[in-house]
C-alpha angles and dihedrals in degrees: 000000000000123000093252089052089052091051093046090048092049092053092047091049093051094082099038085109098035097180095048093046094046092051090051092049091050089054089052090046092061091057096044092045091051092047091050093053096045093045090051091047090055092044092049097049096042092047090052090049090049092050093046103044089054083078087067095053144284130297091249094056126093127188114224130201136172106231120196115231106228136177108221097173093098097049138273116357119243118250118252120200112253095025120116133197113229130177120318128297126203092282101034138291112005119228115211137193113229121257112228138170092288092052092047090055091047090051091051090054096053110107112255095028112117099182140350130217128178117233108238111204112207130190120192131190099215149339128225142168115229110313094336132120120307116236129191112246141169125232121216119226108250111247121190112257097014116151119198118222101242134214089179141350128022141300119279106258118246094204102037119109089211115099107245137172142181111224123211110255091240091064096056100086098034090054089057102259117137096216143349092269089048091060094054112103094014125117128242129189125225117205124205145162118242129214090272095054097253124135117248132184130202123193123212135173120244108234100162142020114223126218125217113271144162089270093062094237092128090067099050138042117265112213128188121239093270094055092043091052091049093049092046094049090050090046092049095051106129096024123115117257092250093052093045091054096050121100138181095223145004136204125230130192117220138171108272096175092091091066137232098322092059091049093050090049089055090050091051090052092049091049091053087055093051100262134115117215124200126188130196087256091060092050098046105016094096092049091052089046091057091050091049091048093053092049089048090055091049089048090051089061089051092052089049089054090050092050089052089050090050089066086059090055091050090050094046093049094043090054089046091052092049094048091047099045094118091045090052090049089051092049091050092045089055090055105270108149126230090249091059091048089050088048092050096056095037092054089048088056091046091050091052087053090050094052092047094047093046092052091044095046095045096049091040090056092048094047094043092051094050093046092046093050092047095049091044091061096041124021095021099033089119089066106065114195095031116129101186096197116033130163130226112204090219092054092048091050089051090051092054092044091048093052094047089049091053090047091049091051090048091051095051094079098055088035091056088047089055093045092054096050117123108239094218093049091046094052088053091051114120 
C-alpha cells in the first residue's frame, strides 16, 4: 500500500464511527477555539500598545537625565542653584542637574551614542485658528522617533524646516474647522508668555489630526522639531544664554539591533558618566509583561482542554483498533508492514486534530471579530484604534499545528498497539 493510499484510507476510516469521532472533534474544538480567542486577545492588545507607544518615541531612543544623589534621611535637602525638581523618582521628587552644551557634547562622545538632542519643554497659553476663539492646550515635548496615532493627515516631519503640528481631534470643531480633512493644511497660532512677561505667537501648519491614545498625544498638540524650536525660542526670550541652553533631559539615539545586552552596556556607560538612561521598554515593558502573563494563563486553560481532548482521541482510536483487529490482521497478512499500520492510525489521529482545530480556529476568528467589534463600539469606544481581538496568521498556523501535534502524540499509543499485533492472532479474533 502506497503512502497516499494509507492517507486516503485513514481519512475514510475517520468517520466509521461518526458519533464517537464527532464528540472527539468537539472536545478538540473547545481547546482550539479558546486558544484562538486568547491568542487574538494578546495580539490585539499588544498591537494597540505598540501603535500607541510609538507616540512617545522609538525603540532606539533613550531619554537621559542627570539625577542628583541625595541623602534625605536627615530631612529636606538644601537647594543648589541650577538644580531643578522634575517628576517623581522611586523615593519622591527627583532632583536633576541641568544638561547644557558641555553635557550634550559629553553624551555625543559616549560609545554607542549615534546622536544627541535636548528635550525642549514648552508651555503655551492658547491655540487659535485665524481670529477665532482662543483655547487652552498642552504641547507635547518632541521626542525623536515619535509617531502620532492619526485620525487624518500625516505625521509631523522631524527633518522639515516648515513648522508643522498634529492637533488633537477634539480641537477640530472648536477651532472652526468643518472636519478633520478640512483642518489639514490650515494654520494655527500658539500664544505664550516669554520670560520677560511679553506675549509671543508662533504659527504652525496643521499636517495631522491625532486620536486619543495611551500616550496622551490625543489631548495635546504634537509639534515637529521646527515648531518646538520656534516655541522654545519665543518662550526663552529674556533669559540669559546659559539659562536658555539648559535642559532637564536629552534624548539619544543608539543602535538597538544588538539586543538587550548592548542597551544595558550603554546604560552602564551613561551611569558611569553620571547620567540615567530610560527606554520605552523600561517604561512600558512591565505593562506588556502583565498582558502577556494574563494571556499565557488563559492559554494554559486552553492547553488543559486540549490535553483532556487527547484522552478522547486515545479512547476513539483504541476502540477503532479493537473493532478492526481482524482487518489489521488481514492487512498485515497481505504484506502491510507495522510502519504502515502505525502510520494509518497516527494519520487518522492527526486528521481528527486537523478537523477539530480547523473548526475551533474558524469559529474562534468569527466570534473574536464579532466580540471585538461590539466592544470597540461600546465599552472601549474611548480608545479609538483599538481592535481588542486581532489575529496574526502566523499565530493561527501555530495553533493548528499545535493541536495536530497533540492529536498525533495521543494517537501514537493505539497506533503502536495496532502495529505490534500478530497477524495470525488478529485473524482469529472474534
